[in-house]
Coordinates of C-alpha atoms and ligand atoms in Angstrom, one line a residue:
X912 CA 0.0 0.0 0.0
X913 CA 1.3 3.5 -0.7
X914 CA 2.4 5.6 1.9
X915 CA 1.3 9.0 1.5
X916 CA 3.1 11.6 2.7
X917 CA 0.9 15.2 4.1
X918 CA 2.1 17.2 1.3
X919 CA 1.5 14.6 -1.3
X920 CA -2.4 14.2 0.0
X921 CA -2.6 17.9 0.6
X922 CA -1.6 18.9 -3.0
X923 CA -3.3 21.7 -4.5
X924 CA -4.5 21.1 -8.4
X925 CA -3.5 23.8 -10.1
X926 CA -5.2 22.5 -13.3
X927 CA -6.6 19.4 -15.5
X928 CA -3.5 18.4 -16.3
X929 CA -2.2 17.6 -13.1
X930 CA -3.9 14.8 -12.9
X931 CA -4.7 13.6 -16.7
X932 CA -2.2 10.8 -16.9
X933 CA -3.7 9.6 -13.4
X934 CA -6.9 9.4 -15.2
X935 CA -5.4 7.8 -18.2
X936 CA -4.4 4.8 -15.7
X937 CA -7.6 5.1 -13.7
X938 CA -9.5 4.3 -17.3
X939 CA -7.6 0.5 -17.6
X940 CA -8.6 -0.3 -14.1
X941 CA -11.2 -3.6 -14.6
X942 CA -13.4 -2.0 -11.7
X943 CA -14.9 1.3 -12.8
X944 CA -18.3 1.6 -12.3
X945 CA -21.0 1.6 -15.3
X946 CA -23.9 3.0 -13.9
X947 CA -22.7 4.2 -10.4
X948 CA -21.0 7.8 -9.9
X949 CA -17.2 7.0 -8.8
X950 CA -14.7 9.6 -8.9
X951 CA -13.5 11.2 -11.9
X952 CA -9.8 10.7 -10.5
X953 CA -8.6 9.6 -6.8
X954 CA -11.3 8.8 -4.0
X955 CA -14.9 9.9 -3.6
X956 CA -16.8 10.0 -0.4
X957 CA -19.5 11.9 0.8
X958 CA -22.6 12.7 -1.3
X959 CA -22.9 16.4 -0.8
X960 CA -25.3 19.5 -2.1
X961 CA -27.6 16.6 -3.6
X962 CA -30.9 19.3 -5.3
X963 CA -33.2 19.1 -7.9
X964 CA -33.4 22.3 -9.9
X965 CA -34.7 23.8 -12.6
X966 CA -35.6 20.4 -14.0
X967 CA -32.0 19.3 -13.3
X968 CA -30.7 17.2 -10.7
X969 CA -27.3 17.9 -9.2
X970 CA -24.7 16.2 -6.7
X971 CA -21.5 17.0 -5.3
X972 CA -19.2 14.1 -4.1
X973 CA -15.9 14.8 -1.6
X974 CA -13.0 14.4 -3.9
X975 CA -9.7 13.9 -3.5
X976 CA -8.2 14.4 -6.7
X977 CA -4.6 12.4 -6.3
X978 CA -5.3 9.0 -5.3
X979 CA -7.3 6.3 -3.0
X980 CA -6.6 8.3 -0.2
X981 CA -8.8 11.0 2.4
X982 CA -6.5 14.6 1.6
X983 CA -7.3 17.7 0.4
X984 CA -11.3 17.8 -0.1
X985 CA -12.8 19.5 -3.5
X986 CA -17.0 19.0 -4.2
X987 CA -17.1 17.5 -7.6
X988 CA -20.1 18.2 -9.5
X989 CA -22.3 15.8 -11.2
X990 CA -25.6 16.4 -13.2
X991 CA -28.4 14.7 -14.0
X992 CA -32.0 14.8 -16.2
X993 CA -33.3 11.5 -14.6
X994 CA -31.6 10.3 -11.3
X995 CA -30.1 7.2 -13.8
X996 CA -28.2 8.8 -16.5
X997 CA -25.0 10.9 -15.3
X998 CA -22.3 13.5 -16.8
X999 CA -19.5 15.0 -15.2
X1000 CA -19.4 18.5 -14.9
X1001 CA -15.8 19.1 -13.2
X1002 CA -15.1 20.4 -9.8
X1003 CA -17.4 22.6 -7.9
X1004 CA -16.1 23.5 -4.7
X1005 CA -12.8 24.4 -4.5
X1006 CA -10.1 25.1 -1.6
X1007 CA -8.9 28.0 -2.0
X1008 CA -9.4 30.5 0.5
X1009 CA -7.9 30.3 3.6
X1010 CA -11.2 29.5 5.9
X1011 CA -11.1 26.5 3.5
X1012 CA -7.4 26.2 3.3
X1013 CA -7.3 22.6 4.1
X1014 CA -10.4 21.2 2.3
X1015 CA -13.9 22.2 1.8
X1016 CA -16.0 19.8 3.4
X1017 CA -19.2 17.8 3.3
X1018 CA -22.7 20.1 3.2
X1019 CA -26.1 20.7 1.5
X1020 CA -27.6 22.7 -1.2
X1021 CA -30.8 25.3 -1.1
X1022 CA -32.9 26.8 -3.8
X1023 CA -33.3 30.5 -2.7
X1024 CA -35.8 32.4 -5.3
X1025 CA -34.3 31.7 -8.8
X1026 CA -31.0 30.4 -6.9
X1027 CA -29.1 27.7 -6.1
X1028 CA -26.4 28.0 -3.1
X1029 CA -24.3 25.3 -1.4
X1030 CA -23.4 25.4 1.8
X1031 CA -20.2 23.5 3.3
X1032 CA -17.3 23.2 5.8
X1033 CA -14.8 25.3 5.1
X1034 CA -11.8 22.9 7.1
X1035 CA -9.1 25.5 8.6
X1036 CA -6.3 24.3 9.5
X1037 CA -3.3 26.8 10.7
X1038 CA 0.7 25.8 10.8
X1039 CA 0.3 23.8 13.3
X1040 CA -2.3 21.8 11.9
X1041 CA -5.1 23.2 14.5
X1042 CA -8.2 22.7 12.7
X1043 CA -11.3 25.6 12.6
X1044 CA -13.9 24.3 10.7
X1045 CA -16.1 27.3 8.9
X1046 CA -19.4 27.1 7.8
X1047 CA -19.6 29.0 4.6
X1048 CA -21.8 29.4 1.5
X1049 CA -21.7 30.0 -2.0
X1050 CA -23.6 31.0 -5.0
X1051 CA -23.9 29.0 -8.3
X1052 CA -23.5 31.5 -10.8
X1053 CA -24.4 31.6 -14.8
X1054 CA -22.0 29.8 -15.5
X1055 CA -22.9 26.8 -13.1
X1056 CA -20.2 27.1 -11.4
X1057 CA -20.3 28.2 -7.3
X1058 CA -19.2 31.5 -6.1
X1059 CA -18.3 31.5 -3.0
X1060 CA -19.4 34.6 -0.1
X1061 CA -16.7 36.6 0.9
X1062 CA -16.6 35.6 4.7
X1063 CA -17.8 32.2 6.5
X1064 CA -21.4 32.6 8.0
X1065 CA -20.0 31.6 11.2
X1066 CA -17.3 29.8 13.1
X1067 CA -16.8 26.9 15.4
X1068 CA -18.2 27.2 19.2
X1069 CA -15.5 27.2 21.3
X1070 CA -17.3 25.2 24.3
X1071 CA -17.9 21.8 21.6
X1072 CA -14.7 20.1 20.6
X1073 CA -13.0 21.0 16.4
X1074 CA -15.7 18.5 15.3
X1075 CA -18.4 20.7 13.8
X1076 CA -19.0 20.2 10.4
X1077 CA -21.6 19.5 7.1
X1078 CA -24.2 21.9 7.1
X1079 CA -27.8 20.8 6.4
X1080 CA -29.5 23.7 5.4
X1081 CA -33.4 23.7 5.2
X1082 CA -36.1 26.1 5.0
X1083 CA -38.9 25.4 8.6
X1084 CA -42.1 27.4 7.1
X1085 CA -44.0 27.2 10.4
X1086 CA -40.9 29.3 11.7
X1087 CA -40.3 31.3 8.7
X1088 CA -36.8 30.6 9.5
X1089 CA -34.0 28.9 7.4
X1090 CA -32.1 26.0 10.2
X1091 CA -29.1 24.5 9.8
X1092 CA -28.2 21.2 10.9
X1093 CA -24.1 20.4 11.9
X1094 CA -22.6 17.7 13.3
X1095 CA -21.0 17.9 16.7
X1096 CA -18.8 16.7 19.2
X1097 CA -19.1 17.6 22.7
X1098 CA -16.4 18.2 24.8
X1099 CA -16.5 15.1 26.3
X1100 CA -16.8 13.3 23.1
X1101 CA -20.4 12.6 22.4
X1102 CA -21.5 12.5 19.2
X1103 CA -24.5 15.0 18.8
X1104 CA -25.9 18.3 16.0
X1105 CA -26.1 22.0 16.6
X1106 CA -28.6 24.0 15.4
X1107 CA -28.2 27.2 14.1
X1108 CA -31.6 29.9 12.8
X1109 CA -31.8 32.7 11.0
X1110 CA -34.1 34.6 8.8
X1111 CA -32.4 35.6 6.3
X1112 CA -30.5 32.8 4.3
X1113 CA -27.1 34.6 3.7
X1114 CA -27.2 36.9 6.8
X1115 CA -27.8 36.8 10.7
X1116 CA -27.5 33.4 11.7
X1117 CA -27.3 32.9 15.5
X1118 CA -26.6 29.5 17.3
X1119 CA -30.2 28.1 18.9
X1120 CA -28.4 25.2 20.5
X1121 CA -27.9 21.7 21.2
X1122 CA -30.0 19.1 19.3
X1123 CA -32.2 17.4 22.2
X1124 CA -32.9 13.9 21.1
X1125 CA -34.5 12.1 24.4
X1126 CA -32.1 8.7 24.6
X1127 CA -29.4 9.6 22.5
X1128 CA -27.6 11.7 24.7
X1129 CA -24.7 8.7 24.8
X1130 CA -25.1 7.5 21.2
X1131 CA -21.2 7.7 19.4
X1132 CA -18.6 10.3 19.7
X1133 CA -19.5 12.2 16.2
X1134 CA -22.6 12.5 14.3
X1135 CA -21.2 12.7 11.2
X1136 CA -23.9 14.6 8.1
X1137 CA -27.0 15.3 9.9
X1138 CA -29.8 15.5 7.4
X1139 CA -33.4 15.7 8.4
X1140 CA -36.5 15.3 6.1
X1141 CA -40.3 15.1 6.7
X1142 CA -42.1 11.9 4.9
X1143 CA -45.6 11.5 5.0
X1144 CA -46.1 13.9 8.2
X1145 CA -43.5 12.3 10.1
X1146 CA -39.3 13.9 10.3
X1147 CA -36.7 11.7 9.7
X1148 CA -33.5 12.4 11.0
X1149 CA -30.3 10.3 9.7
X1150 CA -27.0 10.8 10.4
X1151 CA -23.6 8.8 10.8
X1152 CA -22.5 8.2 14.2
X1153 CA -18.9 7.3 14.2
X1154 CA -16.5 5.8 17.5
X1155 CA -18.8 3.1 18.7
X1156 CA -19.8 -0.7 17.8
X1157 CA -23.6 -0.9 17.3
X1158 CA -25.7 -4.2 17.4
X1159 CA -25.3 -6.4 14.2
X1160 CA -22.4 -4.1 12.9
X1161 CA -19.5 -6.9 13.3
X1162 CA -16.2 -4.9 14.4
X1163 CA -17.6 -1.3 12.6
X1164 CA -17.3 1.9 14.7
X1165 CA -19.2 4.4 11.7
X1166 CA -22.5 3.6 10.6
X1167 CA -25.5 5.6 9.2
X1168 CA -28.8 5.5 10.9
X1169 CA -32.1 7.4 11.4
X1170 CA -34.8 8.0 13.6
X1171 CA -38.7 8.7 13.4
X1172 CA -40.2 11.3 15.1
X1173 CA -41.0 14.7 15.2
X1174 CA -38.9 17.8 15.7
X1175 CA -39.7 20.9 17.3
X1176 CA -38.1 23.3 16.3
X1177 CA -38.7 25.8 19.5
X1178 CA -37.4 23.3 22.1
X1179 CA -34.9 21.8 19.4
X1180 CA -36.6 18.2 20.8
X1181 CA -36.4 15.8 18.5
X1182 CA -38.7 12.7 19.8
X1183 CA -38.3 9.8 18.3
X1184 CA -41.1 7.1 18.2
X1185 CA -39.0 4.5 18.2
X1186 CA -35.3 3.3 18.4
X1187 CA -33.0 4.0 15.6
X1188 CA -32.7 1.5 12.3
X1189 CA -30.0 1.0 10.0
X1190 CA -30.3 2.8 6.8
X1191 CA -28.4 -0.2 5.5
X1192 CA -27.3 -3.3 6.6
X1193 CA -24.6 -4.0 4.4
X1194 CA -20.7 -3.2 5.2
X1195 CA -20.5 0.0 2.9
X1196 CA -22.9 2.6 3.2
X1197 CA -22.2 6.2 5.0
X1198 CA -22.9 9.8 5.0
X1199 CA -26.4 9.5 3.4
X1200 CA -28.2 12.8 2.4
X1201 CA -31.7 13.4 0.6
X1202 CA -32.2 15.5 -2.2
X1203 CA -33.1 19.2 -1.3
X1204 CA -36.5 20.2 -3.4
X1205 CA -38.3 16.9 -3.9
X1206 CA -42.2 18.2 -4.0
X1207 CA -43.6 14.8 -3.4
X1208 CA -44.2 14.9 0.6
X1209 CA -44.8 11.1 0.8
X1210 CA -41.4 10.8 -0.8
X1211 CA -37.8 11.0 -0.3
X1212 CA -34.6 10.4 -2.7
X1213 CA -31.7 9.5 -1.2
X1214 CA -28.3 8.9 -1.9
X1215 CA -24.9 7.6 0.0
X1216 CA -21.2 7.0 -0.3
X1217 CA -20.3 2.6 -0.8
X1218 CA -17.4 3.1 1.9
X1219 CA -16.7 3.7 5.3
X1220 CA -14.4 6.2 7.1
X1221 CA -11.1 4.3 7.9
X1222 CA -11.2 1.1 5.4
X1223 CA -9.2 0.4 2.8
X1224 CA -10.4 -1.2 -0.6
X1225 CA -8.4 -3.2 -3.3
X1226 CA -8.7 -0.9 -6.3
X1227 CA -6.2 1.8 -4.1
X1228 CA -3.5 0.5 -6.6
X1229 CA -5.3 1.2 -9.3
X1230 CA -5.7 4.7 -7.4
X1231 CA -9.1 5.2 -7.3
X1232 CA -11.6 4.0 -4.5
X1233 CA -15.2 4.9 -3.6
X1234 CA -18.9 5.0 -5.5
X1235 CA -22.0 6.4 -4.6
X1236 CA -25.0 4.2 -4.3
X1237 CA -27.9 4.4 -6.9
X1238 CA -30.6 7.1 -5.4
X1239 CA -33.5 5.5 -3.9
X1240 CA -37.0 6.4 -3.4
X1241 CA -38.0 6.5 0.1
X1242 CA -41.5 5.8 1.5
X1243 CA -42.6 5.8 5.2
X1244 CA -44.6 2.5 6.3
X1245 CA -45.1 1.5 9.4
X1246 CA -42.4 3.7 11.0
X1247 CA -40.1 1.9 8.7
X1248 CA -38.3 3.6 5.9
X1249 CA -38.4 1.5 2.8
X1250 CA -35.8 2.2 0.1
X1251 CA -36.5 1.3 -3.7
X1252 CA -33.7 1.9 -6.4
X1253 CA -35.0 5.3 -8.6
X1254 CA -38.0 5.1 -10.7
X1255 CA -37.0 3.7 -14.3
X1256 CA -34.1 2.2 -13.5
X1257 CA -35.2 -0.7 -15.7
X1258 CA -34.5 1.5 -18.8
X1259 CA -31.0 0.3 -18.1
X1260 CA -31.9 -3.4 -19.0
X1261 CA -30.5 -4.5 -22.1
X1262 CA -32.0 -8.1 -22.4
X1263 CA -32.5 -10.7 -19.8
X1264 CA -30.0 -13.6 -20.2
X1265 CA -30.4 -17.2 -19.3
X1266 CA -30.3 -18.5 -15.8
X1267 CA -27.9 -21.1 -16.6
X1268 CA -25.0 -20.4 -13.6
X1269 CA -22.8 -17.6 -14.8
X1270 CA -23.0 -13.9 -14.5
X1271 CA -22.5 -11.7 -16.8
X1272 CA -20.2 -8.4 -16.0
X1273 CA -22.8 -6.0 -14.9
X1274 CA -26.2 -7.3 -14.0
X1275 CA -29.7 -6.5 -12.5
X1276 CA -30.8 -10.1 -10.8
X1277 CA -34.5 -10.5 -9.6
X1278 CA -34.7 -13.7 -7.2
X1279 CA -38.2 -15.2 -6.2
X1280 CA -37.9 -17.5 -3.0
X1281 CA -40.7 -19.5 -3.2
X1282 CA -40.2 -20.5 1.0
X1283 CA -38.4 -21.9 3.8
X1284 CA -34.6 -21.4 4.2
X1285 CA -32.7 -20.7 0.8
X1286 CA -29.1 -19.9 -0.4
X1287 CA -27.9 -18.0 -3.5
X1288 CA -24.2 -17.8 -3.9
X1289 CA -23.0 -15.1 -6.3
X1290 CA -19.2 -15.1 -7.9
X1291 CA -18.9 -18.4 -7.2
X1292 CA -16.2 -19.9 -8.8
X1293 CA -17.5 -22.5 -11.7
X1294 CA -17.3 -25.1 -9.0
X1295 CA -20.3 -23.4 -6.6
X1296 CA -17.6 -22.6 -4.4
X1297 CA -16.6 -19.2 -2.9
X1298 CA -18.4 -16.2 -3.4
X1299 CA -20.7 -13.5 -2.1
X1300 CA -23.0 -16.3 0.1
X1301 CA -26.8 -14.9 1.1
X1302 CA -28.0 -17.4 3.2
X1303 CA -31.6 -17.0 4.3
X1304 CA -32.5 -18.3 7.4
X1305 CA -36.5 -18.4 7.8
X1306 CA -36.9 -19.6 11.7
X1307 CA -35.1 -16.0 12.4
X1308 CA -36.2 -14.6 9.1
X1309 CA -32.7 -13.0 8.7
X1310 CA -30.5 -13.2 5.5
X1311 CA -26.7 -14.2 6.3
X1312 CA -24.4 -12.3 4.2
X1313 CA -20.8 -13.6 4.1
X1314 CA -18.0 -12.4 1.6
X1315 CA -15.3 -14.5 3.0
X1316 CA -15.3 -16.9 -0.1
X1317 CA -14.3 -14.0 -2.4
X1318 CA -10.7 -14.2 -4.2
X1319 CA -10.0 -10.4 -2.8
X1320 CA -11.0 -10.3 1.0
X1321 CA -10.8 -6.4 2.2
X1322 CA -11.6 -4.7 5.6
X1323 CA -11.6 -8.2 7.3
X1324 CA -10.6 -6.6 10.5
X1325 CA -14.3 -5.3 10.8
X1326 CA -16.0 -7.9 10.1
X1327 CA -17.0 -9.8 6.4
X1328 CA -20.1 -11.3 7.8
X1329 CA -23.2 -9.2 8.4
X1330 CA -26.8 -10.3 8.9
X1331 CA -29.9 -8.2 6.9
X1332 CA -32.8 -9.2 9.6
X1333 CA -36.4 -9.1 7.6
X1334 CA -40.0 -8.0 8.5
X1335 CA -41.4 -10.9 6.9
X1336 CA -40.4 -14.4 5.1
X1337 CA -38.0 -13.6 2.5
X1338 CA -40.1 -13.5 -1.2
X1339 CA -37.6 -11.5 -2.9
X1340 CA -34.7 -9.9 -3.7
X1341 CA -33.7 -7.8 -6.5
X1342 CA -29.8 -7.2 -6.7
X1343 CA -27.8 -5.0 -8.7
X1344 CA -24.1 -5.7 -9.4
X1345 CA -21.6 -3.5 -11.1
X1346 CA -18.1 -4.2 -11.0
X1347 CA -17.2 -3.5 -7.5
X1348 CA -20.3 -2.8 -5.8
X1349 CA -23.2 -4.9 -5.6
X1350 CA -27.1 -3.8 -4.0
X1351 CA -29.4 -5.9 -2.7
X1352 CA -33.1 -4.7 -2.1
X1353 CA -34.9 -7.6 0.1
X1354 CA -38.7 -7.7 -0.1
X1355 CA -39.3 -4.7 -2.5
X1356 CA -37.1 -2.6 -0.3
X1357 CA -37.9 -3.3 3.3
X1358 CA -34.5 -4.1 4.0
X1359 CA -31.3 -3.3 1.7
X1360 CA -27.6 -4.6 1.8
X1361 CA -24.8 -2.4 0.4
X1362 CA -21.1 -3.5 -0.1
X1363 CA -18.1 -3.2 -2.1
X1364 CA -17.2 -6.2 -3.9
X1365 CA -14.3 -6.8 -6.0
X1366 CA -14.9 -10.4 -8.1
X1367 CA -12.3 -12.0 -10.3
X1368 CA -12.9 -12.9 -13.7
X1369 CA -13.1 -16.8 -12.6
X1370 CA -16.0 -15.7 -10.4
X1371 CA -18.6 -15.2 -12.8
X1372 CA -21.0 -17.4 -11.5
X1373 CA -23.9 -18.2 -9.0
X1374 CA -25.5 -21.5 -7.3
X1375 CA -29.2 -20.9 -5.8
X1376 CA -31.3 -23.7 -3.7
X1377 CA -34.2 -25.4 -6.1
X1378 CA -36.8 -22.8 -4.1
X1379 CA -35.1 -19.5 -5.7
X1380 CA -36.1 -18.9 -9.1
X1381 CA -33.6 -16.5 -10.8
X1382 CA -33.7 -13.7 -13.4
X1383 CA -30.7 -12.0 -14.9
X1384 CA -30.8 -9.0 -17.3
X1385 CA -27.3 -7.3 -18.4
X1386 CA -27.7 -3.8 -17.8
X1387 CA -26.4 -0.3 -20.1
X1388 CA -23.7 1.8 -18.8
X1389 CA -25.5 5.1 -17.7
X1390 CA -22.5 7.1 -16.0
X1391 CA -20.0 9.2 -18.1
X1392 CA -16.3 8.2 -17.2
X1393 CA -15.2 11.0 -18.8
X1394 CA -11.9 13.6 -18.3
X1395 CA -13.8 17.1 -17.2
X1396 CA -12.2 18.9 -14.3
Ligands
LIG2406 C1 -17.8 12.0 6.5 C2 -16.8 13.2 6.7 C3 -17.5 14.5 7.0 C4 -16.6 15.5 6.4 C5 -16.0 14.9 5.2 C6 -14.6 15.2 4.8 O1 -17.3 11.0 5.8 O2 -15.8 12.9 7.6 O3 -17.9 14.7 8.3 O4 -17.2 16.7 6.1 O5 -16.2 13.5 5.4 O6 -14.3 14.6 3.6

């Protein structure tokens, strides 16, 4: 593994061609994604500034321009007509001022009138590498690209620790008020938000406190992205609590959850109406965020980075790492969220294939499981061995997900074995595979699986029990790999 040196992570990109033979290299690596956003060059991470405007959806990911590794932070702006079909549109933030000297971090966008703003961390850090982190906004101008304010909005607090960071900005009508959401550390290290009000979106914020969330006072040591949305009358809040092992997680200490309930926004209560859930139970999924100016109120899109904080993943020699997950559609029922993959996602089918044993590269799969306790191995080698194992177990009507058979294990120090625990017998799954990630939506979307998977070209094939009837299609690339910077 390369060792990276601060400067070398840190690098400013002066221009495009700083990194075009890194790209070049990038392009012959057998992993790149087809239909997923990855990152143009180097690592992406956090889906950030994800709005729909002007008919036009757009998303920022964290970017590290230089190589599979967490430096110097850039937004790098994707677009959109459809949620399924994506072009790259070159960077968006930048870090070049010196309240965002040392990266401009994860945030949220905001329609305001005819315009669009983003609002981020700007991540100061001085000589001695004391970090300030900034919250700052800027305007997309004419050109689409963002120009930034002059100043930050506001600064850290001194009396929470340097962890304040990615702005969720949202407009509260019964307030009149614009909030915004950040995630905090307390001193003594308990994960939590602030909340910040003003009237004006550009001008006279003042701090309005501590998020209150009744039973979370003790829940993780950061709450990484805060996002909250309502669905069907009821908020959601999600966020990704980092520095603690949750139930079902293996060895994990970041995951991404969220809660039902209702805020207030004069007390800055949050009650939840139940415990928190998983967003997803597979090993990669983090720093969700929904889509800012979604009209439908009984629906929600969101979208997440396939990664975690702190692991490492085999393409890092091909120096690139990190996708985001295809945007899901999110419905409220029975206090539960359930996720499906974007409306007309099928366009992407090109023709279904036969079920004869082998995969081909990059696949939709639809399994039926007509009852009682069922397996389906995928990338199995031609033998049935190996492989991605989903093994359903119906007396505790929890799948068993196990990627210790793969040729290329990865992050086995926190765990390669996860369980996706269901509502009801298993009847379903639909799964979508693309070169190093693969989705799984169990029971039209009641539960979902997400991980990184890297199979080997004698993996291409899958064994199911005689009670799962299979259905392949091969799907069309939808995602531009393309050099814009
Ligand atoms: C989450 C996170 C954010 C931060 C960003 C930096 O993965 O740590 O809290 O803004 O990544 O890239």
């Amino acid at each position: 593994m390369k060792q990276w040196t601060l400067e070398e992570r840190y690098r400013v990109l002066e221009s495009a061609e700083d990194v075009r033979d890194l790209f070049g290299r990038i392009l012959k690596s057998v992993y790149r994604q087809t239909y997923h956003i990855m990152p143009v060059t180097g690592l992406s991470s956090d889906p950030n500034g994800f709005v729909y405007h002007d008919g036009v959806w757009h998303l920022y990911y964290q970017w590290c321009p230089w190589g599979a590794v967490h430096g110097l932070k850039y937004w790098y702006h994707v677009s959109s007509k459809d949620l399924i079909h994506w072009t790259n549109e070159g960077v968006g933030l930048k870090p070049d001022k010196i309240f965002d000297n040392k990266g401009t971090h994860s945030g949220s966008a905001i329609a305001y009138g005819d315009d669009l703003y983003l609002f981020y961390t700007g991540n100061h850090r001085d000589e001695n590498w004391v970090r300030t982190p900034y919250t700052c906004a800027a305007k997309i101008g004419p050109d689409g690209k963002p120009v930034k304010l002059p100043e930050p909005l506001f600064g850290p607090r001194p009396d929470y620790s340097e962890h304040q960071r990615d702005p969720k900005v949202i407009w509260v009508p019964d307030q009149k008020k614009y909030f915004i959401f950040i995630g905090a550390q307390t001193m003594d290290k308990k994960g939590t938000a602030l909340i910040y009000k003003s009237s004006d979106l550009l001008s006279g914020w003042e701090f309005a406190g501590q998020l209150n969330v009744p039973g979370f006072e003790d829940f993780g040591g950061m709450w990484e992205c805060p996002c909250i949305v309502n669905i069907s009358g009821k908020d959601i809040l999600i966020f990704s609590p980092q520095y603690t092992k949750l139930p079902g997680r293996a060895e994990s200490t970041n995951h991404n959850v969220y809660i039902v309930g209702k805020m207030d926004y004069d007390t800055l209560t949050f009650t939840p109406e139940a415990d928190y859930q998983y967003l997803d139970f597979g090993f990669d999924f983090y720093a969700a965020q929904f889509a800012a100016n979604v009209e439908d109120p009984d629906k929600a899109i969101l979208i997440a980075w396939i990664g975690l904080p702190d692991n490492h993943y085999p393409t890092e020699p091909d120096e690139w790492e990190g996708s985001m997950c295809l945007p899901r559609e999110l419905r409220l029922v029975n206090g539960k969220l359930v996720q499906t993959p974007v409306e007309g996602i099928e366009q992407l089918r090109i023709e279904e294939v036969a079920a004869d044993g082998t995969l081909p590269a990059v696949f939709e799969m639809e399994a039926a499981v007509k009852g009682g306790d069922a397996d389906l191995n995928l990338f199995t080698k031609a033998d049935g061995s190996g492989g991605l194992t989903i093994h359903y177990d119906d007396a505790r009507k929890t799948a068993v997900i196990d990627r210790t058979g793969m040729n290329k294990r990865f992050n086995e120090n926190v765990g390669e074995v996860l369980e996706m625990p269901l509502d009801r017998p298993l009847e379903k799954l639909r799964i979508f595979a693309d070169k190093c990630s693969v989705e799984i939506f169990a029971n039209d979307g009641e539960s979902t699986f997400t991980t990184h998977l890297y199979p080997e070209a004698d993996e291409f094939n899958y064994t199911a029990t005689d009670n799962v009837e299979v259905k392949i299609w091969t799907l069309a690339p939808s995602v531009k790999d393309d050099f814009v910077i």
